[in-house]
Coordinates of C-alpha atoms in Angstrom, one line a residue:
X1133 CA 0.0 0.0 0.0
X1134 CA 1.4 3.5 -0.9
X1135 CA 2.7 5.6 1.9
X1136 CA 1.5 8.8 0.2
X1137 CA -0.7 9.3 -2.9
X1138 CA -1.2 12.6 -4.8
X1139 CA -4.4 12.7 -6.9
X1140 CA -4.8 15.5 -9.5
X1141 CA -2.9 18.0 -7.4
X1142 CA -2.6 21.6 -8.6
X1143 CA -0.4 24.3 -7.1
X1144 CA 0.3 27.8 -8.2
X1145 CA 2.4 30.8 -7.1
X1146 CA 1.0 33.1 -9.7
X1147 CA 1.1 32.7 -13.5
X1148 CA 1.0 29.2 -15.0
X1149 CA 0.5 26.3 -12.6
X1150 CA 3.8 25.3 -10.9
X1151 CA 2.4 21.8 -10.5
X1152 CA -0.5 20.7 -12.7
X1153 CA -2.8 17.6 -12.2
X1154 CA 0.0 15.7 -10.4
X1155 CA -0.7 12.0 -9.9
X1156 CA 2.0 10.2 -7.9
X1157 CA 2.4 7.4 -5.4
X1158 CA 5.2 6.8 -2.9
X1159 CA 5.8 3.1 -2.1
X1160 CA 7.7 1.6 0.9
X1161 CA 11.5 1.1 0.5
X1162 CA 11.9 3.4 -2.5
X1163 CA 14.7 5.8 -3.1
X1164 CA 13.3 8.5 -5.4
X1165 CA 15.4 11.2 -7.0
X1166 CA 13.3 14.3 -7.7
X1167 CA 14.8 16.2 -10.6
X1168 CA 13.9 19.3 -12.6
X1169 CA 15.2 22.7 -13.5
X1170 CA 15.8 25.4 -10.9
X1171 CA 12.4 26.9 -10.1
X1172 CA 10.5 23.9 -11.6
X1173 CA 8.8 23.1 -8.2
X1174 CA 11.0 20.4 -6.6
X1175 CA 11.0 22.0 -3.1
X1176 CA 7.3 22.9 -3.5
X1177 CA 6.4 19.3 -4.1
X1178 CA 8.5 18.2 -1.1
X1179 CA 6.6 20.8 1.0
X1180 CA 3.3 19.4 -0.2
X1181 CA 4.4 15.8 0.7
X1182 CA 5.5 17.1 4.2
X1183 CA 2.2 18.8 4.8
X1184 CA 3.7 22.2 5.2
X1185 CA 1.5 23.6 2.4
X1186 CA -1.8 22.6 0.9
X1187 CA -2.6 22.1 -2.8
X1188 CA -4.9 24.6 -4.6
X1189 CA -6.8 21.6 -5.9
X1190 CA -6.7 17.8 -5.7
X1191 CA -5.8 15.6 -2.8
X1192 CA -2.7 14.5 -0.9
X1193 CA -3.6 11.3 0.9
X1194 CA -1.2 10.0 3.7
X1195 CA -1.6 6.4 4.9
X1196 CA -2.6 6.2 8.6
X1197 CA 0.4 6.1 10.9
X1198 CA 3.0 7.1 8.3
X1199 CA 5.8 9.3 9.8
X1200 CA 7.5 11.8 7.5
X1201 CA 10.7 13.7 8.3
X1202 CA 12.6 16.3 6.3
X1203 CA 16.2 17.5 6.0
X1204 CA 16.1 21.1 4.8
X1205 CA 18.5 22.6 2.3
X1206 CA 19.9 25.2 4.8
X1207 CA 20.6 25.0 8.5
X1208 CA 17.5 26.3 10.3
X1209 CA 18.1 29.6 12.2
X1210 CA 16.4 28.3 15.3
X1211 CA 18.8 25.3 15.7
X1212 CA 20.8 25.9 18.9
X1213 CA 22.0 24.3 22.1
X1214 CA 23.8 21.0 22.4
X1215 CA 23.8 18.2 19.8
X1216 CA 21.4 16.3 22.1
X1217 CA 19.0 19.3 22.1
X1218 CA 18.9 19.6 18.4
X1219 CA 18.4 15.9 17.8
X1220 CA 15.7 15.6 20.5
X1221 CA 13.9 18.5 18.9
X1222 CA 12.8 16.1 16.2
X1223 CA 10.5 14.4 18.7
X1224 CA 8.4 17.6 19.4
X1225 CA 7.3 18.4 23.0
X1226 CA 8.6 15.1 24.4
X1227 CA 12.0 15.8 22.8
X1228 CA 12.1 19.2 24.5
X1229 CA 11.3 17.6 27.9
X1230 CA 14.0 15.0 27.3
X1231 CA 16.5 17.7 26.5
X1232 CA 15.5 19.6 29.6
X1233 CA 15.9 16.5 31.7
X1234 CA 19.3 15.8 30.1
X1235 CA 20.5 19.3 31.1
X1236 CA 19.1 19.2 34.6
X1237 CA 20.5 15.7 35.4
X1238 CA 24.0 16.7 34.1
X1239 CA 24.1 20.0 36.1
X1240 CA 26.7 20.4 38.9
X1241 CA 23.9 21.5 41.3
X1242 CA 20.8 19.4 40.4
X1243 CA 17.5 21.2 40.9
X1244 CA 15.5 18.3 42.2
X1245 CA 12.1 20.1 42.0
X1246 CA 12.5 21.0 38.4
X1247 CA 13.9 17.5 37.6
X1248 CA 10.9 15.8 39.2
X1249 CA 8.5 18.1 37.3
X1250 CA 10.0 17.3 33.9
X1251 CA 10.3 13.6 34.8
X1252 CA 6.6 13.5 35.5
X1253 CA 5.8 15.0 32.1
X1254 CA 8.0 12.4 30.4
X1255 CA 6.4 9.6 32.4
X1256 CA 2.9 10.8 31.5
X1257 CA 3.8 10.8 27.8
X1258 CA 5.6 7.4 28.0
X1259 CA 8.6 9.2 26.6
X1260 CA 11.5 7.2 28.1
X1261 CA 11.6 4.9 25.0
X1262 CA 12.1 8.0 22.9
X1263 CA 15.1 9.0 25.1
X1264 CA 16.6 5.7 24.1
X1265 CA 15.9 6.6 20.4
X1266 CA 17.9 9.8 20.8
X1267 CA 20.8 7.9 22.3
X1268 CA 20.7 5.2 19.6
X1269 CA 20.5 7.7 16.8
X1270 CA 23.5 9.6 18.2
X1271 CA 25.5 6.4 18.4
X1272 CA 24.5 5.3 14.9
X1273 CA 25.7 8.6 13.4
X1274 CA 28.8 8.8 15.7
X1275 CA 27.7 12.1 17.4
X1276 CA 28.7 13.5 20.8
X1277 CA 25.4 14.7 22.4
X1278 CA 27.2 17.2 24.7
X1279 CA 28.9 19.2 22.0
X1280 CA 27.7 22.7 21.2
X1281 CA 25.8 22.6 17.8
X1282 CA 27.0 26.2 16.9
X1283 CA 30.6 25.2 17.2
X1284 CA 30.4 22.3 14.6
X1285 CA 31.6 22.4 11.0
X1286 CA 29.0 22.7 8.2
X1287 CA 29.3 19.0 7.4
X1288 CA 28.8 17.9 11.1
X1289 CA 25.8 20.2 11.4
X1290 CA 24.3 18.5 8.4
X1291 CA 24.9 15.1 10.1
X1292 CA 23.2 16.4 13.3
X1293 CA 20.2 17.6 11.3
X1294 CA 20.0 14.2 9.6
X1295 CA 19.9 12.6 13.1
X1296 CA 17.1 15.0 14.1
X1297 CA 15.1 13.8 11.0
X1298 CA 15.8 10.1 11.7
X1299 CA 15.2 10.1 15.5
X1300 CA 11.4 9.7 15.0
X1301 CA 12.0 6.5 12.9
X1302 CA 10.2 8.0 9.8
X1303 CA 8.7 5.9 7.1
X1304 CA 9.6 8.6 4.6
X1305 CA 12.6 10.8 4.6
X1306 CA 12.7 14.0 2.5
X1307 CA 16.2 15.4 1.7
X1308 CA 16.7 18.7 -0.1
X1309 CA 20.3 19.0 -1.5
X1310 CA 21.8 16.9 1.3
X1311 CA 25.3 17.0 -0.1
X1312 CA 25.5 20.9 -0.1
X1313 CA 28.6 22.0 1.8
X1314 CA 29.7 18.4 2.5
X1315 CA 33.2 17.3 1.7
X1316 CA 33.8 14.1 -0.4
X1317 CA 34.4 12.0 2.7
X1318 CA 31.1 13.1 4.3
X1319 CA 29.3 12.5 0.9
X1320 CA 30.7 9.0 0.7
X1321 CA 29.5 8.4 4.3
X1322 CA 26.0 9.7 3.7
X1323 CA 25.7 7.7 0.5
X1324 CA 26.6 4.5 2.3
X1325 CA 24.3 5.3 5.2
X1326 CA 21.3 6.0 3.0
X1327 CA 21.9 2.8 1.0
X1328 CA 21.6 0.8 4.2
X1329 CA 18.6 2.7 5.6
X1330 CA 15.3 0.7 5.3
X1331 CA 12.8 3.5 5.0
X1332 CA 11.6 5.3 1.8
X1333 CA 13.6 8.3 0.6
X1334 CA 12.9 11.2 -1.7
X1335 CA 15.9 13.5 -2.4
X1336 CA 16.9 16.5 -4.5
X1337 CA 20.6 16.7 -5.4
X1338 CA 22.9 18.3 -8.0
X1339 CA 25.5 15.6 -7.4
X1340 CA 25.1 13.1 -10.3
X1341 CA 27.3 10.4 -8.8
X1342 CA 25.3 10.5 -5.6
X1343 CA 22.1 10.4 -7.6
X1344 CA 23.2 7.4 -9.8
X1345 CA 24.3 5.5 -6.7
X1346 CA 21.1 5.9 -4.7
X1347 CA 18.1 6.3 -7.0
X1348 CA 15.8 3.4 -7.7
X1349 CA 13.2 5.7 -9.4
X1350 CA 13.4 9.1 -11.1
X1351 CA 10.5 11.6 -10.7
X1352 CA 10.8 14.6 -13.1
X1353 CA 9.1 17.9 -12.9
X1354 CA 8.9 19.6 -16.3
X1355 CA 6.6 22.5 -17.1
X1356 CA 4.2 21.7 -14.3
X1357 CA 4.0 18.0 -15.3
X1358 CA 5.3 15.3 -13.0
X1359 CA 6.5 12.1 -14.7
X1360 CA 7.7 8.9 -13.0
X1361 CA 10.6 7.0 -14.6
X1362 CA 11.1 3.5 -13.1
X1363 CA 14.7 2.4 -13.0
X1364 CA 18.1 4.2 -12.6
X1365 CA 19.5 7.4 -14.0
X1366 CA 20.8 5.8 -17.2
X1367 CA 17.4 4.5 -18.1
X1368 CA 15.8 7.9 -17.4
X1369 CA 18.3 9.7 -19.7
X1370 CA 17.7 7.3 -22.5
X1371 CA 13.9 7.4 -22.3
X1372 CA 13.8 11.2 -21.7
X1373 CA 15.6 11.8 -25.0
X1374 CA 13.1 9.5 -26.8
X1375 CA 10.2 11.4 -25.3
X1376 CA 11.6 14.8 -26.1
X1377 CA 12.2 13.7 -29.7
X1378 CA 8.7 12.4 -30.0
X1379 CA 7.3 15.6 -28.5
X1380 CA 9.3 17.7 -31.0
X1381 CA 8.1 15.7 -34.0
X1382 CA 4.4 15.8 -32.7
X1383 CA 4.6 19.6 -32.1
X1384 CA 6.0 20.2 -35.6
X1385 CA 3.3 18.1 -37.1
X1386 CA 0.6 19.9 -35.1
X1387 CA 2.0 23.4 -36.0
X1388 CA 2.2 22.5 -39.7
X1389 CA -1.4 21.3 -39.7
X1390 CA -2.5 24.4 -37.8
X1391 CA -0.8 26.7 -40.3
X1392 CA -2.6 24.9 -43.2
X1393 CA -6.0 25.3 -41.4
X1394 CA -5.3 29.0 -40.9
X1395 CA -4.6 29.4 -44.6
X1396 CA -7.9 27.5 -45.4
X1397 CA -10.0 29.7 -43.1
X1398 CA -8.7 32.9 -44.6
X1399 CA -9.2 31.7 -48.2
X1400 CA -12.5 30.1 -47.4
X1401 CA -14.0 33.4 -46.2
X1402 CA -13.3 35.0 -49.6
X1403 CA -14.4 32.1 -51.8
X1404 CA -17.6 30.8 -50.1
X1405 CA -20.7 32.2 -48.5
X1406 CA -20.9 29.0 -46.2
X1407 CA -18.2 27.2 -44.4
X1408 CA -17.6 23.8 -42.8
X1409 CA -18.6 24.7 -39.2
X1410 CA -17.2 21.5 -37.8
X1411 CA -13.8 22.4 -39.4
X1412 CA -14.1 25.9 -37.9
X1413 CA -14.7 24.5 -34.4
X1414 CA -11.8 22.2 -34.8
X1415 CA -9.6 25.1 -35.7
X1416 CA -10.8 27.1 -32.7
X1417 CA -9.8 24.1 -30.5
X1418 CA -6.4 23.8 -32.1
X1419 CA -5.8 27.5 -31.5
X1420 CA -6.7 27.1 -27.9
X1421 CA -4.5 24.0 -27.5
X1422 CA -1.5 25.9 -29.1
X1423 CA -2.0 28.9 -26.8
X1424 CA -2.0 26.6 -23.8
X1425 CA 1.1 24.7 -24.8
X1426 CA 4.0 25.3 -22.4
X1427 CA 7.2 25.3 -24.3
X1428 CA 10.3 23.7 -22.7
X1429 CA 12.5 26.5 -21.3
X1430 CA 15.7 27.3 -23.1
X1431 CA 19.1 26.3 -21.9
X1432 CA 21.4 28.6 -20.1
X1433 CA 23.7 30.2 -22.7
X1434 CA 27.2 30.5 -21.3
X1435 CA 29.8 32.8 -22.8
X1436 CA 33.0 34.0 -21.1
X1437 CA 34.4 37.5 -21.5
X1438 CA 38.0 36.9 -22.5
X1439 CA 41.1 39.0 -21.5
X1440 CA 44.5 39.2 -23.1
X1441 CA 46.6 36.1 -22.9
X1442 CA 48.6 35.7 -19.7
X1443 CA 52.2 34.7 -19.5
X1444 CA 53.1 31.0 -20.0
X1445 CA 54.0 30.7 -16.3
X1446 CA 51.0 31.7 -14.2
X1447 CA 52.0 30.8 -10.6
X1448 CA 55.2 29.3 -9.2
X1449 CA 55.5 28.2 -5.6
X1450 CA 58.7 27.2 -3.7
X1451 CA 58.8 25.6 -0.2
X1452 CA 55.6 27.4 0.8
X1453 CA 54.3 27.0 4.4
X1454 CA 51.4 28.6 6.2
X1455 CA 49.9 28.2 9.7
X1456 CA 47.2 29.7 11.9
X1457 CA 48.9 29.6 15.3
X1458 CA 50.0 26.0 16.0
X1459 CA 47.9 24.6 13.2
X1460 CA 49.8 24.0 10.0
X1461 CA 47.6 24.1 6.9
X1462 CA 50.4 24.1 4.2
X1463 CA 54.0 22.9 4.5
X1464 CA 56.8 22.5 1.9
X1465 CA 54.4 23.1 -1.0
X1466 CA 56.0 23.7 -4.4
X1467 CA 55.0 23.5 -8.0
X1468 CA 54.3 25.5 -11.2
X1469 CA 50.9 26.3 -12.7
X1470 CA 51.2 26.9 -16.5
X1471 CA 48.8 28.8 -18.8
X1472 CA 45.9 26.5 -19.8
X1473 CA 46.1 24.2 -16.7
X1474 CA 42.8 23.2 -15.1
X1475 CA 43.5 22.3 -11.5
X1476 CA 41.1 20.8 -9.0
X1477 CA 41.6 21.2 -5.2
X1478 CA 40.4 18.3 -3.1
X1479 CA 40.2 17.8 0.6
X1480 CA 38.0 17.7 3.7
X1481 CA 36.2 20.8 5.0
X1482 CA 38.6 22.8 7.0
X1483 CA 41.7 21.2 5.5
X1484 CA 42.9 24.4 3.9
X1485 CA 41.7 24.4 0.3
X1486 CA 40.5 28.0 0.3
X1487 CA 43.6 29.1 2.3
X1488 CA 45.8 27.6 -0.4
X1489 CA 43.8 29.4 -3.1
X1490 CA 44.3 32.7 -1.3
X1491 CA 48.0 32.0 -1.0
X1492 CA 48.3 31.4 -4.7
X1493 CA 46.3 34.5 -5.5
X1494 CA 48.3 36.7 -3.1
X1495 CA 45.4 37.4 -0.7
X1496 CA 47.5 35.8 2.1
X1497 CA 51.2 35.8 2.5
X1498 CA 53.1 32.5 3.3
X1499 CA 54.8 32.0 6.6
X1500 CA 57.7 30.6 4.7
X1501 CA 58.7 30.1 1.1
X1502 CA 57.9 32.1 -2.0
X1503 CA 55.0 32.4 -4.5
X1504 CA 55.6 34.2 -7.8
X1505 CA 52.7 35.2 -10.1
X1506 CA 53.1 35.6 -13.8
X1507 CA 52.6 38.6 -16.0
X1508 CA 49.3 40.0 -17.4
X1509 CA 47.0 38.1 -15.0
X1510 CA 43.3 39.1 -15.0
X1511 CA 41.5 37.1 -12.3
X1512 CA 37.8 36.3 -12.0
X1513 CA 36.7 34.8 -8.6
X1514 CA 33.6 32.7 -7.9
X1515 CA 32.9 32.8 -4.1
X1516 CA 31.2 29.8 -2.6
X1517 CA 29.5 32.1 0.0
X1518 CA 28.2 34.5 -2.8
X1519 CA 29.7 37.4 -0.9
X1520 CA 30.3 39.3 -4.2
X1521 CA 26.5 39.7 -4.6
X1522 CA 25.1 42.9 -3.1
X1523 CA 21.9 42.2 -1.2
X1524 CA 20.6 45.8 -1.6
X1525 CA 20.8 45.5 -5.5
X1526 CA 18.6 43.5 -7.8
X1527 CA 20.0 41.0 -10.3
X1528 CA 20.3 43.6 -13.1
X1529 CA 22.3 46.0 -10.9
X1530 CA 24.6 43.3 -9.6
X1531 CA 25.7 42.4 -13.2
X1532 CA 25.6 45.8 -14.9
X1533 CA 26.8 48.1 -12.0
X1534 CA 25.1 51.0 -13.7
X1535 CA 26.0 50.2 -17.4
X1536 CA 23.4 49.3 -20.0
X1537 CA 25.7 47.2 -22.2
X1538 CA 28.5 44.7 -21.5
X1539 CA 31.1 43.0 -23.7
X1540 CA 31.0 39.2 -23.7
X1541 CA 32.6 36.8 -26.1
X1542 CA 33.6 39.7 -28.4
X1543 CA 30.0 40.8 -28.6
X1544 CA 28.2 43.8 -27.1
X1545 CA 25.1 42.8 -25.3
X1546 CA 22.3 44.7 -23.5
X1547 CA 22.4 43.6 -19.8
X1548 CA 18.7 42.4 -19.9
X1549 CA 19.4 40.3 -22.9
X1550 CA 22.5 38.9 -21.3
X1551 CA 20.6 37.9 -18.2
X1552 CA 18.0 36.2 -20.3
X1553 CA 20.8 33.9 -21.5
X1554 CA 20.9 32.8 -17.8
X1555 CA 17.1 32.2 -17.8
X1556 CA 16.3 35.5 -16.0
X1557 CA 13.1 37.1 -17.3
X1558 CA 13.0 40.9 -17.2
X1559 CA 10.7 40.7 -14.1
X1560 CA 13.1 38.4 -12.3
X1561 CA 16.1 40.5 -13.3
X1562 CA 14.5 43.5 -11.6
X1563 CA 13.2 41.6 -8.6
X1564 CA 15.0 42.1 -5.2
X1565 CA 17.8 39.7 -4.9
X1566 CA 16.4 38.4 -1.6
X1567 CA 13.6 36.8 -3.6
X1568 CA 15.9 34.6 -5.7
X1569 CA 16.3 30.9 -4.9
X1570 CA 19.7 29.3 -4.3
X1571 CA 19.9 28.1 -7.9
X1572 CA 19.0 31.5 -9.2
X1573 CA 21.7 33.1 -7.0
X1574 CA 24.3 30.7 -8.3
X1575 CA 23.2 31.5 -11.9
X1576 CA 23.4 35.2 -11.2
X1577 CA 26.9 34.8 -9.7
X1578 CA 27.9 32.9 -12.9
X1579 CA 26.5 35.7 -15.0
X1580 CA 28.4 38.3 -13.0
X1581 CA 31.6 36.3 -13.1
X1582 CA 31.5 35.5 -16.9
X1583 CA 30.8 39.2 -17.7
X1584 CA 34.3 40.0 -16.3
X1585 CA 37.3 39.6 -18.7
X1586 CA 39.7 37.0 -17.3
X1587 CA 42.5 34.7 -18.1
X1588 CA 42.7 33.1 -14.6
X1589 CA 39.3 31.7 -13.4
X1590 CA 39.0 30.8 -9.7
X1591 CA 35.9 28.9 -8.7
X1592 CA 35.1 27.8 -5.1
X1593 CA 32.2 25.4 -5.0
X1594 CA 30.4 26.6 -8.1
X1595 CA 28.0 23.6 -8.5
X1596 CA 25.8 24.0 -5.4
X1597 CA 22.1 24.4 -6.3
X1598 CA 22.6 24.2 -10.1
X1599 CA 20.3 21.9 -12.1
X1600 CA 21.9 19.0 -14.0
X1601 CA 21.5 20.7 -17.4
X1602 CA 23.3 23.9 -16.3
X1603 CA 26.0 21.8 -14.7
X1604 CA 26.7 20.0 -18.0
X1605 CA 26.8 23.3 -19.9
X1606 CA 29.2 24.7 -17.3
X1607 CA 31.4 21.7 -17.8
X1608 CA 31.5 22.2 -21.5
X1609 CA 32.3 25.9 -21.1
X1610 CA 35.2 25.3 -18.7
X1611 CA 36.5 22.6 -20.9
X1612 CA 36.8 25.2 -23.7
X1613 CA 38.1 28.0 -21.5
X1614 CA 41.4 29.3 -23.0
X1615 CA 42.8 30.5 -19.7
X1616 CA 43.8 28.8 -16.5
X1617 CA 41.3 27.3 -14.0
X1618 CA 41.6 26.7 -10.3
X1619 CA 38.6 24.8 -9.0
X1620 CA 37.5 23.8 -5.5
X1621 CA 34.6 21.2 -5.7
X1622 CA 33.2 18.2 -3.8
X1623 CA 31.3 17.1 -7.0
X1624 CA 33.2 14.0 -8.1
X1625 CA 31.7 13.9 -11.6
X1626 CA 32.3 17.6 -12.1
X1627 CA 36.0 17.2 -11.1
X1628 CA 36.4 14.2 -13.4
X1629 CA 34.9 16.0 -16.4
X1630 CA 36.7 19.4 -16.0
X1631 CA 40.2 19.2 -14.4
X1632 CA 43.4 17.9 -15.8
X1633 CA 45.3 17.6 -12.5
X1634 CA 44.5 17.8 -8.8
X1635 CA 46.0 19.2 -5.6
X1636 CA 45.0 17.1 -2.6
X1637 CA 45.1 18.3 1.0
X1638 CA 46.4 15.1 2.6
X1639 CA 46.6 16.2 6.2
X1640 CA 49.3 17.7 8.4
X1641 CA 49.8 20.4 5.8
X1642 CA 50.9 18.1 3.0
X1643 CA 49.6 18.9 -0.5
X1644 CA 49.7 16.0 -3.0
X1645 CA 50.0 16.7 -6.7
X1646 CA 48.2 14.1 -9.0
X1647 CA 47.5 13.8 -12.7
X1648 CA 43.8 13.8 -13.8
X1649 CA 40.5 14.2 -11.9
X1650 CA 39.0 12.6 -8.8
X1651 CA 38.8 9.0 -10.1
X1652 CA 42.4 9.2 -11.3
X1653 CA 43.5 10.4 -7.9
X1654 CA 41.7 7.4 -6.2
X1655 CA 43.4 5.0 -8.5
X1656 CA 46.9 6.6 -8.0
X1657 CA 46.3 6.7 -4.2
X1658 CA 45.4 3.0 -4.2
X1659 CA 48.6 2.1 -6.3
X1660 CA 50.7 4.2 -3.9
X1661 CA 49.3 2.3 -0.9
X1662 CA 50.1 -1.1 -2.5
X1663 CA 53.7 0.1 -3.3
X1664 CA 54.2 1.0 0.3
X1665 CA 53.1 -2.5 1.4
X1666 CA 55.5 -4.0 -1.2
X1667 CA 58.4 -1.8 0.0
X1668 CA 57.7 -2.6 3.6
X1669 CA 57.5 -6.4 2.9
X1670 CA 60.7 -6.3 0.8
X1671 CA 62.8 -4.4 3.4
X1672 CA 63.8 -7.4 5.5
X1673 CA 65.3 -9.1 2.3
X1674 CA 67.2 -5.9 1.4
X1675 CA 68.6 -5.7 4.9
X1676 CA 69.7 -9.3 4.8
X1677 CA 71.5 -8.8 1.5
X1678 CA 73.7 -6.1 2.9
X1679 CA 76.9 -7.1 4.8
X1680 CA 76.4 -6.7 8.6
X1681 CA 78.6 -4.1 10.3
X1682 CA 81.2 -5.4 12.7
X1683 CA 79.9 -5.7 16.3
X1684 CA 81.3 -7.0 19.5
X1685 CA 80.4 -10.5 20.6
X1686 CA 78.4 -9.2 23.5
X1687 CA 76.3 -7.0 21.3
X1688 CA 75.7 -9.7 18.7
X1689 CA 74.6 -12.3 21.2
X1690 CA 70.9 -11.3 21.2
X1691 CA 70.9 -11.3 17.4
X1692 CA 72.4 -14.8 17.4
X1693 CA 69.5 -15.9 19.7
X1694 CA 67.0 -14.9 17.0
X1695 CA 65.4 -18.0 15.4
X1696 CA 66.5 -18.6 11.8
X1697 CA 63.7 -19.0 9.2
X1698 CA 63.4 -22.3 7.5
X1699 CA 63.6 -22.5 3.7
X1700 CA 59.8 -22.9 3.6
X1701 CA 59.2 -19.9 5.8
X1702 CA 61.6 -17.8 3.7
X1703 CA 59.6 -18.7 0.5
X1704 CA 56.3 -17.9 2.3
X1705 CA 57.7 -14.5 3.4
X1706 CA 58.7 -13.7 -0.2
X1707 CA 55.3 -14.6 -1.6
X1708 CA 53.3 -12.6 1.0
X1709 CA 53.7 -9.1 -0.8
X1710 CA 52.1 -10.4 -4.0
X1711 CA 49.3 -12.1 -2.0
X1712 CA 48.7 -8.8 0.0
X1713 CA 48.6 -6.8 -3.3
X1714 CA 46.1 -9.3 -4.8
X1715 CA 43.8 -9.2 -1.8
X1716 CA 43.9 -5.4 -1.7
X1717 CA 42.9 -5.3 -5.4
X1718 CA 40.1 -7.7 -4.8
X1719 CA 38.8 -5.6 -1.9
X1720 CA 38.9 -2.5 -4.0
X1721 CA 37.0 -4.2 -6.9
X1722 CA 34.3 -5.5 -4.5
X1723 CA 33.9 -2.1 -2.9
X1724 CA 33.5 -0.5 -6.3
X1725 CA 30.8 -3.0 -7.2
X1726 CA 28.9 -2.0 -4.0
X1727 CA 29.0 1.6 -5.1
X1728 CA 27.4 0.9 -8.5
X1729 CA 23.8 2.3 -8.8
X1730 CA 22.2 -1.1 -9.5
X1731 CA 24.0 -3.1 -6.7
X1732 CA 21.2 -2.8 -4.1
X1733 CA 18.5 -3.6 -6.6
X1734 CA 19.8 -7.1 -6.9
X1735 CA 18.3 -10.1 -5.1
X1736 CA 18.8 -9.9 -1.3
X1737 CA 20.7 -13.2 -1.2
X1738 CA 23.3 -12.0 -3.7
X1739 CA 23.8 -8.8 -1.7
X1740 CA 24.3 -10.9 1.5
X1741 CA 26.7 -13.3 -0.3
X1742 CA 28.7 -10.3 -1.6
X1743 CA 29.0 -8.9 1.9
X1744 CA 30.1 -12.3 3.3
X1745 CA 32.8 -12.6 0.6
X1746 CA 34.0 -9.1 1.4
X1747 CA 34.3 -10.0 5.1
X1748 CA 36.2 -13.2 4.3
X1749 CA 38.6 -11.4 2.0
X1750 CA 39.2 -8.7 4.6
X1751 CA 39.9 -11.4 7.2
X1752 CA 42.3 -13.1 4.9
X1753 CA 44.1 -9.9 4.3
X1754 CA 44.5 -9.3 8.0
X1755 CA 45.8 -12.8 8.5
X1756 CA 48.4 -12.2 5.7
X1757 CA 49.6 -9.0 7.4
X1758 CA 49.8 -10.8 10.7
X1759 CA 51.7 -13.7 9.2
X1760 CA 54.1 -11.3 7.4
X1761 CA 54.8 -9.5 10.7
X1762 CA 55.4 -12.8 12.5
X1763 CA 57.8 -14.1 9.9
X1764 CA 59.6 -10.7 9.5
X1765 CA 60.2 -10.4 13.2
X1766 CA 61.5 -14.0 13.3

């Protein structure tokens, strides 16, 4: 039985219906990706499902007893207190009483009267089982309930808010851009967690790899119509293209026939006193149908204003170090960035990616070392916090800054026409910027950025809130950009499709330099780990091959007591590095299979068998390491 059913639901915010005659059912144990262009109505549909708003027409029917929880796109302003407080807030009044009891019972000077009063409230509501739910949820998501929520990083705050949504054991979880402001490690954790979660899930995301990995069904909103596409992302893309082609052919046929009928009606009035009234009525219906047709919105048209070519050597760094107090963010960093390089910066939140960018651009000075910038650099900077947008200006003023025309791609354009390339109608271009959605703000920032002539483009998290089509167009544009690109992103597909090399924040201030994108980095990192195992395993043989230094008899006595390896043990020791490498490769392959989109759609027995095999391989690897250590130590 469906958890939620929408029957002929309409919803409008003025103008054409945002959602029109929506028919949709949400079944148990589904993972549904909700997709559509910015402003198509994705967040509105989620608010309808959550019960926050009511439809203008139609019915939203929720099965009795179904619990729905939501993770919002932004951190709520009212979220404060300890982690326990925020998570317990997901339980309503009982959660507030549990949080109060938690504070009172942990105080140095316990107020027994107040404690007894709140305990009585919890007893009356049978709330102690819910207290256990809060503790279990904190344990599951590895959260410390006593930490101050405000002091957490953006990624950890998202994890706490996910805990708040999960604490009530919902049957349906609604996630709006859950990967925003998460680093790659946190995205991988969230992806694995949601795969193992047993409830139903509806999510909106711009992260295509996250979408492909999780979705078992695609629901698309396009021009007010909601269409369900069973299967994974690849199936949706293929069938969507087929539908759009069929729609284009049908519209062309209809328009041609309508044009012929318009010619007939004009000629018929002159040639005859009487007309075929049935044909006239059909023409009137066709005119009405054509007037009501909602054309598919155009794509964002991206052009970059180009500057003069920079020097061949853009930035050169030698032995650069930087620290905030005792915390070292960059140490012994060196390298050269040449004209035309497209470099991605990868690392956890707070690891120093933005700091490294500012060092390279000269906004910060290194504690040690030297950074030289090349000649004729014109820099355009995309700020992840959108600080370059003035809140007291509208979209038009933010781009034009008082001018009527701008120069883009060698062409002179009126500012309104330029903003229409970014899907801003004249009304939206003149609307206060505070009324723009997150996706519209990102498009506006792109419009402002691309209107500036540049030969060094710096982009800090540009993909947040963009729809998939705009992301793909942005990828194409950056691939053809003639200048140099520095890109910070946690979008794994975007990195793979855009950059040619990566700088990775590896901890303790180390910055690794790798060829290729995110997937290339993973492959090189895995090979480096295997090489380290091989080197460590080979080291005893190398040491034995060297002549031992002269020592006194007393000093050599302990060594003489060491048990000599048999021929069989020596052969076993020599074979262990190859075995360890083989087991590491097998584990990497099995883990990659588990990350494929269709893995969890297989038969349950196959999934269990795969997990068992993974556990056995891991245990065999641990035994191999233990045996190597035993033989090596003699």
